[in-house]
Amino acid sequence: MKKRSCVILGCSGTVGQRLIEALYPHPWFDIVDIAASQRSAGQKYKDRMRDSWYLSSDIPDEIAEMVIKPMDPKVVEEADLAFSALPSGIAKEVEPEFAKAGYVLTSNASAFRMTEDVPLIIPEINADHLQLIDIQKEQRNWPGAICTDPNCTTIGLAMVFKPIYDRFGIEEAIMNTWQAISGAGLPGVPGLLITDNVIPYISGEEEKVISEVHKILGKFEDDHIVKADFKMAATCTRVPTIDGHFETAYIKTKEPVDIEEVKKVIREFPGLDSLGLPYAPKDPLIVREEMNRPQPRLDRMAGSVPGMSVTVGRIRPGLDEKSINLCLISHNTIRGAAGAVILNAELMCVKNYV
Ligand SMILES: NC(=O)c1ccc[n+]([C@@H]2O[C@H](COP(=O)([O-])OP(=O)(O)OC[C@H]3O[C@@H](n4cnc5c(N)ncnc54)[C@H](OP(=O)(O)O)[C@@H]3O)[C@@H](O)[C@H]2O)c1
């Protein structure tokens, strides 16, 4: 694969750090520039990150010496791709400016996820929704494009729903989360508030999960997405784990279910082997049979590409023959963020959108 140049927008946040860790050794992408807010611009990355680097890997030497740019496409180096890890409010203003300047954006931000002509992609589920990019470029007349990944809470859930939705249909679903603190970004939730505690809400999260699942499981028809339309309720909470969102789901199906068959369709959920994407795990969904799995600490790095697989467990009957109970773990800053936008970028490369 021909190497593509890329820039990282929001390089100093929790997702930005994961992007640097993953993109620096990536065989297809070269980091040519990094950008953050005016608070960070002008500083060497290693100086800015002295007290904020939260990963156990070291900052790559070459990146450590880079000077952070302000968030302006006129100042940031030209590149094929821009990986965006910006807060939504900033992304809303900045991402279209970068698309107008010719960058193909692969974004973590929620700003454009539900916009009609913007794809919201999980490559194993809805790669065909990338066709929205053709419509987007035509309607907006810009040389670049914006492609988004789902919220970190949505991704694991949508991946587990997909094989169930296709085989048994979904009538309605109720989900609950116990979400890691890295999901709140930096500086995040103060230690004094989260230690020894559960925060019983995450602003906007429940609405995002519901609307995003419906778009992802929707069908591309003519020039738009026809969304899935089952009923859903969500409760999202924050807990003092560092990485890895734990979620439970109660799913009412359209067809009667056999629990062994539910496990089989989840286990056999196909990866993207034929495309040869470096970030695509061979085992996107892993089923555990033990009563005490999955757990964030034990399972968040599962899979052939560590952190890119979702682990599902305690798959059991619900209240009647048309219902399923289960829980899952997905790594919020890898499969749920940095890894997701990297996988989307790889997909766009092989589909000739970059
Ligand atoms: N953390 C997760 O697990 C996760 C998962 C999925 C999606 N996301 C989404 O990914 C995005 C990044 O999340 P995060 O957790 O990495 O956030 P974060 O830790 O708060 O980092 C935000 C980044 O954006 C930059 N930024 C903030 N305000 C800016 C401004 N006014 N102008 C230019 N740059 C600005 C920051 O630069 P400074 O350091 O200079 O302020 C920093 O580099 C968000 O949209 C979030 O919702 C996060």
Short mmCIF file of C-alpha atoms and ligand atoms in Angstrom, two decimals:
data_model
loop_
_atom_site.label_atom_id
_atom_site.label_comp_id
_atom_site.label_asym_id
_atom_site.label_seq_id
_atom_site.Cartn_x
_atom_site.Cartn_y
_atom_site.Cartn_z
CA MET A 1 0.00 0.00 0.00
CA LYS A 2 1.31 3.45 -0.95
CA LYS A 3 2.07 5.43 2.25
CA ARG A 4 -0.38 8.25 3.04
CA SER A 5 0.65 11.41 4.93
CA CYS A 6 -1.45 12.34 7.93
CA VAL A 7 -1.87 14.98 10.63
CA ILE A 8 -3.33 14.54 14.12
CA LEU A 9 -5.83 17.17 15.30
CA GLY A 10 -6.14 17.09 19.09
CA CYS A 11 -2.77 15.38 19.58
CA SER A 12 -2.55 16.05 23.33
CA GLY A 13 -5.79 14.42 24.55
CA THR A 14 -6.38 10.82 25.61
CA VAL A 15 -7.41 9.82 22.09
CA GLY A 16 -4.67 11.93 20.49
CA GLN A 17 -2.07 10.07 22.55
CA ARG A 18 -3.45 6.71 21.45
CA LEU A 19 -3.35 7.96 17.85
CA ILE A 20 0.32 8.86 18.15
CA GLU A 21 1.12 5.51 19.77
CA ALA A 22 -0.67 3.58 16.99
CA LEU A 23 0.07 5.71 13.92
CA TYR A 24 3.79 6.20 14.43
CA PRO A 25 4.65 2.54 13.67
CA HIS A 26 1.74 2.09 11.23
CA PRO A 27 2.90 0.68 7.87
CA TRP A 28 0.50 2.80 5.75
CA PHE A 29 0.61 6.23 7.43
CA ASP A 30 3.27 8.91 8.08
CA ILE A 31 2.60 11.55 10.72
CA VAL A 32 3.68 14.84 9.18
CA ASP A 33 2.16 17.26 11.69
CA ILE A 34 0.31 17.54 15.00
CA ALA A 35 -2.07 20.22 16.23
CA ALA A 36 -3.92 21.20 19.40
CA SER A 37 -5.38 24.33 21.02
CA GLN A 38 -3.69 27.69 21.50
CA ARG A 39 -2.82 26.48 25.02
CA SER A 40 -0.43 23.90 23.49
CA ALA A 41 0.55 25.46 20.14
CA GLY A 42 4.22 26.43 19.85
CA GLN A 43 5.40 23.90 22.45
CA LYS A 44 7.44 20.79 21.68
CA TYR A 45 5.23 17.72 22.13
CA LYS A 46 7.51 16.27 24.84
CA ASP A 47 7.32 19.51 26.85
CA ARG A 48 3.56 19.86 26.52
CA MET A 49 3.06 16.22 27.54
CA ARG A 50 5.49 16.18 30.46
CA ASP A 51 2.69 15.74 33.02
CA SER A 52 -0.10 14.54 30.75
CA TRP A 53 1.16 11.45 28.83
CA TYR A 54 -0.94 8.62 30.32
CA LEU A 55 0.24 5.62 28.27
CA SER A 56 2.84 3.08 29.39
CA SER A 57 4.65 3.30 26.02
CA ASP A 58 7.14 6.17 25.52
CA ILE A 59 6.43 9.06 23.16
CA PRO A 60 8.27 8.19 19.89
CA ASP A 61 11.45 10.34 19.71
CA GLU A 62 10.55 11.96 16.40
CA ILE A 63 7.11 13.03 17.67
CA ALA A 64 8.53 14.20 21.01
CA GLU A 65 10.56 16.81 19.11
CA MET A 66 7.66 18.05 16.93
CA VAL A 67 6.29 21.51 17.67
CA ILE A 68 2.51 21.53 18.12
CA LYS A 69 0.66 23.67 15.57
CA PRO A 70 -2.50 25.72 16.14
CA MET A 71 -5.74 24.30 14.70
CA ASP A 72 -5.61 26.02 11.32
CA PRO A 73 -5.37 24.28 7.92
CA LYS A 74 -3.36 27.25 6.62
CA VAL A 75 -0.65 26.53 9.20
CA VAL A 76 -0.80 22.74 9.54
CA GLU A 77 1.20 20.77 6.92
CA GLU A 78 -0.75 19.54 3.90
CA ALA A 79 -1.59 15.83 4.12
CA ASP A 80 -3.81 13.14 2.64
CA LEU A 81 -5.55 12.42 5.95
CA ALA A 82 -6.45 14.24 9.16
CA PHE A 83 -7.16 12.12 12.24
CA SER A 84 -9.43 14.22 14.45
CA ALA A 85 -9.60 13.78 18.22
CA LEU A 86 -11.20 17.14 18.92
CA PRO A 87 -14.04 18.00 21.30
CA SER A 88 -17.29 18.09 19.37
CA GLY A 89 -17.84 21.86 19.63
CA ILE A 90 -14.42 22.59 18.12
CA ALA A 91 -14.74 19.82 15.54
CA LYS A 92 -17.96 21.41 14.26
CA GLU A 93 -16.05 24.55 13.28
CA VAL A 94 -12.68 23.10 12.35
CA GLU A 95 -13.35 19.82 10.52
CA PRO A 96 -15.18 21.44 7.54
CA GLU A 97 -12.27 23.90 7.19
CA PHE A 98 -9.84 20.97 6.88
CA ALA A 99 -12.16 19.16 4.42
CA LYS A 100 -12.36 22.36 2.34
CA ALA A 101 -8.56 22.45 2.35
CA GLY A 102 -8.46 18.93 0.86
CA TYR A 103 -7.86 16.65 3.87
CA VAL A 104 -9.90 13.47 4.23
CA LEU A 105 -10.95 13.53 7.90
CA THR A 106 -11.42 10.42 9.95
CA SER A 107 -13.05 11.79 13.07
CA ASN A 108 -13.72 10.67 16.63
CA ALA A 109 -15.92 13.67 17.37
CA SER A 110 -19.70 13.48 17.54
CA ALA A 111 -20.17 16.78 15.65
CA PHE A 112 -21.12 15.24 12.27
CA ARG A 113 -21.94 11.62 13.16
CA MET A 114 -25.68 12.06 12.58
CA THR A 115 -25.37 14.44 9.61
CA GLU A 116 -27.17 12.89 6.64
CA ASP A 117 -24.32 12.97 4.13
CA VAL A 118 -21.60 11.92 6.62
CA PRO A 119 -20.83 8.21 7.04
CA LEU A 120 -20.75 6.73 10.56
CA ILE A 121 -18.66 3.63 10.02
CA ILE A 122 -17.77 0.36 11.73
CA PRO A 123 -16.02 -1.37 8.81
CA GLU A 124 -17.17 -4.88 9.78
CA ILE A 125 -20.80 -3.69 9.73
CA ASN A 126 -21.49 -0.94 7.22
CA ALA A 127 -18.53 -0.31 4.91
CA ASP A 128 -21.08 0.32 2.14
CA HIS A 129 -22.18 3.54 3.94
CA LEU A 130 -18.90 5.07 2.68
CA GLN A 131 -20.88 5.85 -0.48
CA LEU A 132 -22.17 8.88 1.44
CA ILE A 133 -18.76 10.44 0.83
CA ASP A 134 -19.51 10.69 -2.89
CA ILE A 135 -22.78 12.48 -2.08
CA GLN A 136 -21.07 14.68 0.52
CA LYS A 137 -18.34 15.80 -1.90
CA GLU A 138 -20.87 16.55 -4.61
CA GLN A 139 -23.25 18.48 -2.31
CA ARG A 140 -20.57 20.44 -0.48
CA ASN A 141 -18.18 20.84 -3.36
CA TRP A 142 -15.07 20.32 -1.25
CA PRO A 143 -12.00 18.31 -2.25
CA GLY A 144 -11.68 16.55 1.12
CA ALA A 145 -14.32 14.70 3.13
CA ILE A 146 -15.49 13.83 6.64
CA CYS A 147 -15.96 10.26 7.82
CA THR A 148 -16.84 9.54 11.47
CA ASP A 149 -16.58 6.67 13.92
CA PRO A 150 -19.23 6.00 16.60
CA ASN A 151 -19.09 6.93 20.26
CA CYS A 152 -16.90 4.59 22.34
CA THR A 153 -20.02 3.20 24.04
CA THR A 154 -21.83 2.56 20.77
CA ILE A 155 -19.12 0.61 18.98
CA GLY A 156 -19.00 -2.55 21.13
CA LEU A 157 -22.78 -2.64 21.44
CA ALA A 158 -23.43 -2.20 17.71
CA MET A 159 -20.92 -4.94 16.88
CA VAL A 160 -22.70 -7.38 19.19
CA PHE A 161 -26.16 -6.32 18.00
CA LYS A 162 -25.31 -6.78 14.30
CA PRO A 163 -25.25 -10.62 14.11
CA ILE A 164 -28.28 -10.82 16.46
CA TYR A 165 -30.17 -8.23 14.39
CA ASP A 166 -29.43 -10.08 11.14
CA ARG A 167 -30.34 -13.56 12.44
CA PHE A 168 -33.19 -13.00 14.93
CA GLY A 169 -34.31 -9.38 14.41
CA ILE A 170 -34.45 -6.92 17.33
CA GLU A 171 -37.78 -5.74 18.72
CA GLU A 172 -36.34 -3.63 21.56
CA ALA A 173 -33.21 -3.38 23.71
CA ILE A 174 -32.21 -2.02 27.11
CA MET A 175 -28.53 -1.33 27.77
CA ASN A 176 -26.49 -0.18 30.78
CA THR A 177 -22.85 0.88 31.00
CA TRP A 178 -20.02 1.13 33.52
CA GLN A 179 -17.63 3.40 31.60
CA ALA A 180 -13.92 3.97 32.18
CA ILE A 181 -12.52 7.36 33.22
CA SER A 182 -10.29 7.69 30.13
CA GLY A 183 -13.57 8.10 28.22
CA ALA A 184 -13.96 11.53 29.81
CA GLY A 185 -10.71 12.80 28.24
CA LEU A 186 -8.13 15.03 29.94
CA PRO A 187 -8.15 16.37 32.61
CA GLY A 188 -11.38 14.38 32.95
CA VAL A 189 -13.37 13.62 36.10
CA PRO A 190 -11.56 14.81 39.28
CA GLY A 191 -10.10 11.92 41.32
CA LEU A 192 -11.94 13.05 44.42
CA LEU A 193 -15.28 12.64 42.66
CA ILE A 194 -14.72 9.30 40.91
CA THR A 195 -12.58 7.27 43.34
CA ASP A 196 -14.72 4.86 45.40
CA ASN A 197 -17.76 5.96 43.43
CA VAL A 198 -20.16 5.59 40.50
CA ILE A 199 -21.31 8.72 38.66
CA PRO A 200 -24.84 7.83 37.50
CA TYR A 201 -24.97 9.85 34.27
CA ILE A 202 -22.76 10.94 31.35
CA SER A 203 -24.15 13.99 29.65
CA GLY A 204 -25.57 13.25 26.17
CA GLU A 205 -24.19 9.69 26.09
CA GLU A 206 -27.49 7.78 26.24
CA GLU A 207 -29.02 9.76 23.38
CA LYS A 208 -25.87 9.27 21.27
CA VAL A 209 -25.78 5.50 21.76
CA ILE A 210 -29.40 5.10 20.69
CA SER A 211 -29.31 7.31 17.61
CA GLU A 212 -25.92 6.00 16.45
CA VAL A 213 -26.89 2.32 16.72
CA HIS A 214 -29.92 3.00 14.52
CA LYS A 215 -27.81 4.75 11.86
CA ILE A 216 -25.05 2.09 11.85
CA LEU A 217 -27.51 -0.80 11.51
CA GLY A 218 -29.42 1.13 8.82
CA LYS A 219 -29.41 0.33 5.11
CA PHE A 220 -27.92 2.50 2.38
CA GLU A 221 -30.72 3.05 -0.16
CA ASP A 222 -30.35 5.27 -3.26
CA ASP A 223 -28.60 8.24 -1.68
CA HIS A 224 -29.35 7.99 2.05
CA ILE A 225 -29.44 5.72 5.11
CA VAL A 226 -32.75 4.16 6.15
CA LYS A 227 -32.23 3.76 9.88
CA ALA A 228 -33.02 0.66 11.94
CA ASP A 229 -36.12 1.39 14.02
CA PHE A 230 -36.27 -0.83 17.12
CA LYS A 231 -36.99 0.71 20.54
CA MET A 232 -34.00 1.25 22.82
CA ALA A 233 -33.32 2.54 26.34
CA ALA A 234 -29.88 3.27 27.82
CA THR A 235 -28.33 4.15 31.18
CA CYS A 236 -24.69 5.26 31.07
CA THR A 237 -22.52 5.59 34.18
CA ARG A 238 -18.87 6.42 34.89
CA VAL A 239 -16.77 4.16 37.17
CA PRO A 240 -13.14 4.27 38.33
CA THR A 241 -11.65 1.84 35.79
CA ILE A 242 -8.97 3.38 33.54
CA ASP A 243 -9.76 1.85 30.14
CA GLY A 244 -12.52 -0.46 28.89
CA HIS A 245 -16.25 0.12 28.92
CA PHE A 246 -18.32 -2.66 30.51
CA GLU A 247 -21.87 -2.89 29.15
CA THR A 248 -24.91 -5.10 29.62
CA ALA A 249 -27.75 -5.54 27.15
CA TYR A 250 -31.22 -7.04 27.38
CA ILE A 251 -32.43 -7.72 23.85
CA LYS A 252 -36.00 -8.64 22.86
CA THR A 253 -35.83 -10.39 19.51
CA LYS A 254 -38.42 -10.79 16.74
CA GLU A 255 -37.74 -14.52 16.34
CA PRO A 256 -37.41 -17.12 19.13
CA VAL A 257 -33.77 -17.65 20.08
CA ASP A 258 -31.66 -20.66 20.90
CA ILE A 259 -28.81 -19.48 23.16
CA GLU A 260 -26.23 -21.79 21.59
CA GLU A 261 -27.12 -20.35 18.20
CA VAL A 262 -26.81 -16.82 19.58
CA LYS A 263 -23.27 -17.65 20.71
CA LYS A 264 -22.53 -19.19 17.32
CA VAL A 265 -23.64 -16.17 15.27
CA ILE A 266 -21.68 -13.83 17.55
CA ARG A 267 -18.58 -16.04 17.44
CA GLU A 268 -18.79 -16.34 13.65
CA PHE A 269 -19.25 -12.59 13.07
CA PRO A 270 -16.81 -12.12 10.19
CA GLY A 271 -13.69 -9.99 10.24
CA LEU A 272 -12.28 -8.22 7.19
CA ASP A 273 -9.50 -10.68 6.37
CA SER A 274 -9.89 -10.37 2.60
CA LEU A 275 -9.12 -6.61 2.70
CA GLY A 276 -5.74 -6.98 4.44
CA LEU A 277 -6.27 -4.01 6.78
CA PRO A 278 -3.54 -3.91 9.48
CA TYR A 279 -5.97 -2.77 12.21
CA ALA A 280 -8.76 -5.28 11.43
CA PRO A 281 -8.78 -8.07 14.02
CA LYS A 282 -9.30 -11.61 12.78
CA ASP A 283 -11.65 -12.13 15.75
CA PRO A 284 -13.79 -8.97 16.05
CA LEU A 285 -16.15 -10.64 18.55
CA ILE A 286 -14.86 -13.06 21.19
CA VAL A 287 -17.30 -15.18 23.21
CA ARG A 288 -16.26 -16.22 26.75
CA GLU A 289 -18.12 -19.01 28.53
CA GLU A 290 -16.81 -18.40 32.08
CA MET A 291 -19.29 -16.82 34.50
CA ASN A 292 -16.69 -14.26 35.60
CA ARG A 293 -15.85 -12.86 32.15
CA PRO A 294 -15.57 -10.39 30.53
CA GLN A 295 -13.77 -8.03 32.90
CA PRO A 296 -12.20 -4.68 31.90
CA ARG A 297 -8.73 -5.48 33.24
CA LEU A 298 -8.60 -8.98 31.76
CA ASP A 299 -10.35 -8.51 28.44
CA ARG A 300 -9.89 -4.95 27.15
CA MET A 301 -6.72 -5.85 25.21
CA ALA A 302 -8.20 -9.03 23.72
CA GLY A 303 -7.95 -9.96 20.06
CA SER A 304 -5.45 -10.49 17.25
CA VAL A 305 -4.99 -6.68 17.17
CA PRO A 306 -4.86 -5.86 20.90
CA GLY A 307 -7.79 -3.73 22.01
CA MET A 308 -9.68 -4.04 18.69
CA SER A 309 -11.88 -7.02 19.60
CA VAL A 310 -15.02 -6.89 21.70
CA THR A 311 -15.42 -9.64 24.33
CA VAL A 312 -18.94 -10.90 25.02
CA GLY A 313 -19.95 -13.07 27.96
CA ARG A 314 -22.77 -14.33 30.18
CA ILE A 315 -24.92 -14.90 27.08
CA ARG A 316 -28.09 -16.33 28.58
CA PRO A 317 -31.85 -16.36 28.13
CA GLY A 318 -33.95 -13.37 29.13
CA LEU A 319 -37.51 -13.56 30.45
CA ASP A 320 -38.97 -15.54 27.56
CA GLU A 321 -38.01 -17.40 24.40
CA LYS A 322 -37.59 -14.16 22.46
CA SER A 323 -35.01 -12.48 24.67
CA ILE A 324 -31.28 -12.48 25.39
CA ASN A 325 -29.17 -11.20 28.30
CA LEU A 326 -25.46 -10.54 27.82
CA CYS A 327 -22.52 -8.36 28.79
CA LEU A 328 -19.51 -7.07 26.89
CA ILE A 329 -16.24 -5.19 27.17
CA SER A 330 -14.73 -2.95 24.53
CA HIS A 331 -11.60 -0.82 24.83
CA ASN A 332 -12.87 2.74 24.69
CA THR A 333 -9.71 4.51 23.49
CA ILE A 334 -8.64 1.75 21.05
CA ARG A 335 -11.68 0.03 19.41
CA GLY A 336 -13.82 2.86 20.71
CA ALA A 337 -11.69 5.74 19.39
CA ALA A 338 -8.12 5.75 17.98
CA GLY A 339 -8.24 2.21 16.58
CA ALA A 340 -11.67 2.90 15.10
CA VAL A 341 -10.59 5.95 13.11
CA ILE A 342 -7.43 4.15 11.99
CA LEU A 343 -9.50 1.20 10.75
CA ASN A 344 -11.83 3.63 8.96
CA ALA A 345 -8.81 5.31 7.35
CA GLU A 346 -7.46 1.95 6.19
CA LEU A 347 -10.86 1.09 4.73
CA MET A 348 -11.02 4.44 2.92
CA CYS A 349 -7.54 3.77 1.47
CA VAL A 350 -8.48 0.39 0.01
CA LYS A 351 -11.80 1.79 -1.26
CA ASN A 352 -9.95 4.66 -2.98
CA TYR A 353 -11.45 7.49 -0.92
CA VAL A 354 -7.95 8.66 0.11
N1 LIG B 1 -11.71 9.30 25.36
C1 LIG B 1 -12.45 8.39 24.75
O1 LIG B 1 -12.53 7.21 25.17
C2 LIG B 1 -13.21 8.73 23.51
C3 LIG B 1 -13.83 7.71 22.82
C4 LIG B 1 -14.54 7.97 21.65
C5 LIG B 1 -14.62 9.27 21.19
N2 LIG B 1 -14.02 10.28 21.89
C6 LIG B 1 -14.13 11.61 21.32
O2 LIG B 1 -12.84 11.98 20.81
C7 LIG B 1 -12.62 13.38 20.97
C8 LIG B 1 -11.36 13.58 21.80
O3 LIG B 1 -11.57 12.99 23.08
P1 LIG B 1 -10.43 12.99 24.20
O4 LIG B 1 -10.97 12.14 25.26
O5 LIG B 1 -9.12 12.70 23.61
O6 LIG B 1 -10.48 14.55 24.62
P2 LIG B 1 -9.38 15.39 25.42
O7 LIG B 1 -8.51 14.50 26.21
O8 LIG B 1 -10.12 16.47 26.10
O9 LIG B 1 -8.48 16.05 24.23
C9 LIG B 1 -9.01 17.05 23.39
C10 LIG B 1 -7.97 17.50 22.37
O10 LIG B 1 -8.53 18.57 21.60
C11 LIG B 1 -7.74 19.76 21.75
N3 LIG B 1 -8.58 20.95 21.89
C12 LIG B 1 -9.43 21.24 22.91
N4 LIG B 1 -9.98 22.47 22.72
C13 LIG B 1 -9.47 22.94 21.56
C14 LIG B 1 -9.64 24.15 20.83
N5 LIG B 1 -10.44 25.13 21.27
N6 LIG B 1 -8.97 24.31 19.67
C15 LIG B 1 -8.16 23.35 19.23
N7 LIG B 1 -7.92 22.17 19.88
C16 LIG B 1 -8.59 21.97 21.03
C17 LIG B 1 -6.95 19.55 23.03
O11 LIG B 1 -5.79 20.36 22.98
P3 LIG B 1 -5.18 21.05 24.33
O12 LIG B 1 -4.48 19.96 25.08
O13 LIG B 1 -4.25 22.07 23.74
O14 LIG B 1 -6.32 21.64 25.07
C18 LIG B 1 -6.69 18.04 22.98
O15 LIG B 1 -5.59 17.80 22.13
C19 LIG B 1 -13.89 13.94 21.61
O16 LIG B 1 -14.76 14.40 20.62
C20 LIG B 1 -14.48 12.72 22.31
O17 LIG B 1 -15.85 12.82 22.52
C21 LIG B 1 -13.31 10.04 23.02
#
